[in-house]
Amino acid sequence: MNKDNKNYNILVIEDNIGDYYLLEEYLNENIEKPNIKHLERFSELKQISDNTKDFDVIFLDTSLPDKSGEELVTEVLQITKNIPVIVLTGYSDQSFATKTIQLGASDFILKDQLSSENIHKSILTNIERFKKKALVKI
C-alpha cells in the first residue's frame, strides 16, 4: 500500500504514553511524514490555543489528569473551533460516544479498535467533512 504523502499537522492530546506511541506508530504506517504534536494535559492546550489553527486534525483522549469527560470535550471544542476533533477513549459507553458527537466532536474511536486503517480513514473523512462545512458557510 502506498503511503499518503500529504503533510498533515496532527495534534494528539493523550496522557498515556503507551497509547500515544501506538497512535504515532499507526499514523506513520499510512502517512509519509505526519507532523505530530503531543500534549499530555488540557492546560498545555490552553497555552498553545492561539496556534491550534495550524492543525489539520486533533486526536483527544477523554480522560486527562487535569480534565475529563464531557467538560473536557466541550472546552477543547471551544478552543479548536474549526478543526476536526476525533475522540479516543478506552470506555465502550455508547451513550458517551453519542454525547461527544452531539457536543461537536467529529468522530469517536475506541482505543481497543484502533488500527492504522481506521485512523487514516477517520482523518481523511473528517478533514473533508470540515472543508465542505467551511464552503457551505461562505
PDB file of C-alpha atoms in Angstrom:
ATOM      1  CA  MET A   1       0.000   0.000   0.000  1.00  0.00           C
ATOM      2  CA  ASN A   2       1.250   3.471  -0.865  1.00  0.00           C
ATOM      3  CA  LYS A   3       1.545   5.935   1.965  1.00  0.00           C
ATOM      4  CA  ASP A   4      -0.417   9.171   1.956  1.00  0.00           C
ATOM      5  CA  ASN A   5       2.130  11.854   1.071  1.00  0.00           C
ATOM      6  CA  LYS A   6       0.147  14.882   2.250  1.00  0.00           C
ATOM      7  CA  ASN A   7       1.633  16.924   5.060  1.00  0.00           C
ATOM      8  CA  TYR A   8      -0.798  16.569   7.939  1.00  0.00           C
ATOM      9  CA  ASN A   9      -0.345  18.600  11.108  1.00  0.00           C
ATOM     10  CA  ILE A  10      -1.804  16.409  13.820  1.00  0.00           C
ATOM     11  CA  LEU A  11      -2.305  17.280  17.470  1.00  0.00           C
ATOM     12  CA  VAL A  12      -2.565  14.340  19.866  1.00  0.00           C
ATOM     13  CA  ILE A  13      -3.801  15.109  23.378  1.00  0.00           C
ATOM     14  CA  GLU A  14      -3.124  11.892  25.291  1.00  0.00           C
ATOM     15  CA  ASP A  15      -1.640  11.383  28.760  1.00  0.00           C
ATOM     16  CA  ASN A  16      -0.926   7.653  28.431  1.00  0.00           C
ATOM     17  CA  ILE A  17       2.480   7.452  26.743  1.00  0.00           C
ATOM     18  CA  GLY A  18       1.881   3.861  25.588  1.00  0.00           C
ATOM     19  CA  ASP A  19      -1.359   4.858  23.859  1.00  0.00           C
ATOM     20  CA  TYR A  20       0.396   7.859  22.310  1.00  0.00           C
ATOM     21  CA  TYR A  21       3.226   5.721  20.897  1.00  0.00           C
ATOM     22  CA  LEU A  22       0.720   3.251  19.470  1.00  0.00           C
ATOM     23  CA  LEU A  23      -1.234   6.056  17.789  1.00  0.00           C
ATOM     24  CA  GLU A  24       2.004   7.577  16.477  1.00  0.00           C
ATOM     25  CA  GLU A  25       3.015   4.197  15.030  1.00  0.00           C
ATOM     26  CA  TYR A  26      -0.370   3.809  13.314  1.00  0.00           C
ATOM     27  CA  LEU A  27      -0.153   7.334  11.888  1.00  0.00           C
ATOM     28  CA  ASN A  28       3.297   6.590  10.468  1.00  0.00           C
ATOM     29  CA  GLU A  29       2.044   3.383   8.812  1.00  0.00           C
ATOM     30  CA  ASN A  30      -0.263   5.230   6.387  1.00  0.00           C
ATOM     31  CA  ILE A  31       1.098   8.777   6.285  1.00  0.00           C
ATOM     32  CA  GLU A  32       4.518   9.502   4.792  1.00  0.00           C
ATOM     33  CA  LYS A  33       5.588  12.265   7.178  1.00  0.00           C
ATOM     34  CA  PRO A  34       2.946  13.222   9.701  1.00  0.00           C
ATOM     35  CA  ASN A  35       3.820  16.299  11.729  1.00  0.00           C
ATOM     36  CA  ILE A  36       2.652  15.225  15.185  1.00  0.00           C
ATOM     37  CA  LYS A  37       2.482  17.470  18.248  1.00  0.00           C
ATOM     38  CA  HIS A  38       1.883  15.678  21.545  1.00  0.00           C
ATOM     39  CA  LEU A  39       0.281  17.180  24.650  1.00  0.00           C
ATOM     40  CA  GLU A  40      -0.484  15.331  27.880  1.00  0.00           C
ATOM     41  CA  ARG A  41      -2.754  17.819  29.663  1.00  0.00           C
ATOM     42  CA  PHE A  42      -5.630  20.148  28.870  1.00  0.00           C
ATOM     43  CA  SER A  43      -3.658  23.015  30.413  1.00  0.00           C
ATOM     44  CA  GLU A  44      -0.987  22.547  27.714  1.00  0.00           C
ATOM     45  CA  LEU A  45      -3.642  23.045  25.030  1.00  0.00           C
ATOM     46  CA  LYS A  46      -4.731  26.291  26.673  1.00  0.00           C
ATOM     47  CA  GLN A  47      -1.122  27.510  26.487  1.00  0.00           C
ATOM     48  CA  ILE A  48      -0.969  26.986  22.706  1.00  0.00           C
ATOM     49  CA  SER A  49      -4.589  27.928  21.972  1.00  0.00           C
ATOM     50  CA  ASP A  50      -3.565  30.736  19.590  1.00  0.00           C
ATOM     51  CA  ASN A  51      -1.718  28.215  17.411  1.00  0.00           C
ATOM     52  CA  THR A  52      -4.345  25.472  17.167  1.00  0.00           C
ATOM     53  CA  LYS A  53      -5.487  26.734  13.753  1.00  0.00           C
ATOM     54  CA  ASP A  54      -2.256  25.241  12.362  1.00  0.00           C
ATOM     55  CA  PHE A  55      -3.543  21.691  12.931  1.00  0.00           C
ATOM     56  CA  ASP A  56      -5.499  19.670  10.383  1.00  0.00           C
ATOM     57  CA  VAL A  57      -6.953  17.262  12.922  1.00  0.00           C
ATOM     58  CA  ILE A  58      -6.881  16.623  16.677  1.00  0.00           C
ATOM     59  CA  PHE A  59      -6.991  13.295  18.499  1.00  0.00           C
ATOM     60  CA  LEU A  60      -8.340  13.724  22.031  1.00  0.00           C
ATOM     61  CA  ASP A  61      -8.231  11.245  24.888  1.00  0.00           C
ATOM     62  CA  THR A  62     -11.265  11.837  27.103  1.00  0.00           C
ATOM     63  CA  SER A  63      -9.531  11.244  30.411  1.00  0.00           C
ATOM     64  CA  LEU A  64      -6.648  13.611  31.124  1.00  0.00           C
ATOM     65  CA  PRO A  65      -5.058  14.325  34.517  1.00  0.00           C
ATOM     66  CA  ASP A  66      -6.479  17.854  34.710  1.00  0.00           C
ATOM     67  CA  LYS A  67      -9.851  17.458  32.972  1.00  0.00           C
ATOM     68  CA  SER A  68     -12.035  14.671  31.586  1.00  0.00           C
ATOM     69  CA  GLY A  69     -15.357  13.633  30.112  1.00  0.00           C
ATOM     70  CA  GLU A  70     -17.933  15.969  28.611  1.00  0.00           C
ATOM     71  CA  GLU A  71     -16.341  19.022  30.224  1.00  0.00           C
ATOM     72  CA  LEU A  72     -13.016  18.250  28.514  1.00  0.00           C
ATOM     73  CA  VAL A  73     -14.626  17.645  25.114  1.00  0.00           C
ATOM     74  CA  THR A  74     -16.685  20.847  25.351  1.00  0.00           C
ATOM     75  CA  GLU A  75     -13.728  23.028  26.319  1.00  0.00           C
ATOM     76  CA  VAL A  76     -11.420  21.545  23.665  1.00  0.00           C
ATOM     77  CA  LEU A  77     -14.082  22.163  21.016  1.00  0.00           C
ATOM     78  CA  GLN A  78     -14.385  25.794  22.135  1.00  0.00           C
ATOM     79  CA  ILE A  79     -10.628  26.301  21.724  1.00  0.00           C
ATOM     80  CA  THR A  80     -10.320  24.411  18.433  1.00  0.00           C
ATOM     81  CA  LYS A  81     -13.461  25.633  16.695  1.00  0.00           C
ATOM     82  CA  ASN A  82     -12.751  24.847  13.023  1.00  0.00           C
ATOM     83  CA  ILE A  83     -10.634  21.725  13.395  1.00  0.00           C
ATOM     84  CA  PRO A  84     -11.936  18.148  13.393  1.00  0.00           C
ATOM     85  CA  VAL A  85     -11.629  16.591  16.854  1.00  0.00           C
ATOM     86  CA  ILE A  86     -11.534  12.804  16.924  1.00  0.00           C
ATOM     87  CA  VAL A  87     -12.284  11.489  20.404  1.00  0.00           C
ATOM     88  CA  LEU A  88     -10.332   8.469  21.665  1.00  0.00           C
ATOM     89  CA  THR A  89     -11.468   6.525  24.689  1.00  0.00           C
ATOM     90  CA  GLY A  90     -10.974   3.231  26.406  1.00  0.00           C
ATOM     91  CA  TYR A  91     -14.594   3.187  27.552  1.00  0.00           C
ATOM     92  CA  SER A  92     -17.123   1.427  25.344  1.00  0.00           C
ATOM     93  CA  ASP A  93     -20.039   3.525  26.606  1.00  0.00           C
ATOM     94  CA  GLN A  94     -22.178   4.122  23.511  1.00  0.00           C
ATOM     95  CA  SER A  95     -24.169   6.910  25.170  1.00  0.00           C
ATOM     96  CA  PHE A  96     -20.927   8.800  25.866  1.00  0.00           C
ATOM     97  CA  ALA A  97     -19.865   8.320  22.242  1.00  0.00           C
ATOM     98  CA  THR A  98     -23.181   9.738  21.070  1.00  0.00           C
ATOM     99  CA  LYS A  99     -22.894  12.643  23.505  1.00  0.00           C
ATOM    100  CA  THR A 100     -19.413  13.619  22.250  1.00  0.00           C
ATOM    101  CA  ILE A 101     -20.733  13.725  18.680  1.00  0.00           C
ATOM    102  CA  GLN A 102     -23.702  15.837  19.828  1.00  0.00           C
ATOM    103  CA  LEU A 103     -21.258  18.205  21.543  1.00  0.00           C
ATOM    104  CA  GLY A 104     -19.456  18.668  18.216  1.00  0.00           C
ATOM    105  CA  ALA A 105     -16.706  16.062  18.070  1.00  0.00           C
ATOM    106  CA  SER A 106     -16.101  14.844  14.526  1.00  0.00           C
ATOM    107  CA  ASP A 107     -15.617  11.180  15.286  1.00  0.00           C
ATOM    108  CA  PHE A 108     -15.260   8.675  18.104  1.00  0.00           C
ATOM    109  CA  ILE A 109     -12.827   5.746  18.117  1.00  0.00           C
ATOM    110  CA  LEU A 110     -12.499   3.153  20.872  1.00  0.00           C
ATOM    111  CA  LYS A 111      -8.853   2.613  21.777  1.00  0.00           C
ATOM    112  CA  ASP A 112      -9.194  -1.161  21.550  1.00  0.00           C
ATOM    113  CA  GLN A 113     -10.406  -0.747  17.949  1.00  0.00           C
ATOM    114  CA  LEU A 114      -7.517   1.451  16.817  1.00  0.00           C
ATOM    115  CA  SER A 115      -5.785   0.447  13.607  1.00  0.00           C
ATOM    116  CA  SER A 116      -3.740   2.331  11.059  1.00  0.00           C
ATOM    117  CA  GLU A 117      -6.556   1.928   8.537  1.00  0.00           C
ATOM    118  CA  ASN A 118      -9.412   3.269  10.661  1.00  0.00           C
ATOM    119  CA  ILE A 119      -7.286   6.172  11.921  1.00  0.00           C
ATOM    120  CA  HIS A 120      -6.287   7.178   8.396  1.00  0.00           C
ATOM    121  CA  LYS A 121      -9.870   6.821   7.157  1.00  0.00           C
ATOM    122  CA  SER A 122     -11.129   8.952  10.041  1.00  0.00           C
ATOM    123  CA  ILE A 123      -8.561  11.667   9.279  1.00  0.00           C
ATOM    124  CA  LEU A 124      -9.471  11.795   5.585  1.00  0.00           C
ATOM    125  CA  THR A 125     -13.222  11.682   6.181  1.00  0.00           C
ATOM    126  CA  ASN A 126     -13.250  14.333   8.885  1.00  0.00           C
ATOM    127  CA  ILE A 127     -10.911  16.767   7.161  1.00  0.00           C
ATOM    128  CA  GLU A 128     -13.053  16.523   4.014  1.00  0.00           C
ATOM    129  CA  ARG A 129     -16.253  16.976   6.036  1.00  0.00           C
ATOM    130  CA  PHE A 130     -14.841  20.112   7.678  1.00  0.00           C
ATOM    131  CA  LYS A 131     -13.782  21.523   4.305  1.00  0.00           C
ATOM    132  CA  LYS A 132     -17.325  21.038   2.999  1.00  0.00           C
ATOM    133  CA  LYS A 133     -18.780  22.683   6.116  1.00  0.00           C
ATOM    134  CA  ALA A 134     -16.482  25.676   5.599  1.00  0.00           C
ATOM    135  CA  LEU A 135     -17.606  26.005   1.971  1.00  0.00           C
ATOM    136  CA  VAL A 136     -21.263  25.923   2.993  1.00  0.00           C
ATOM    137  CA  LYS A 137     -20.665  28.770   5.471  1.00  0.00           C
ATOM    138  CA  ILE A 138     -19.160  31.022   2.778  1.00  0.00           C
TER     139      ILE A 138
END
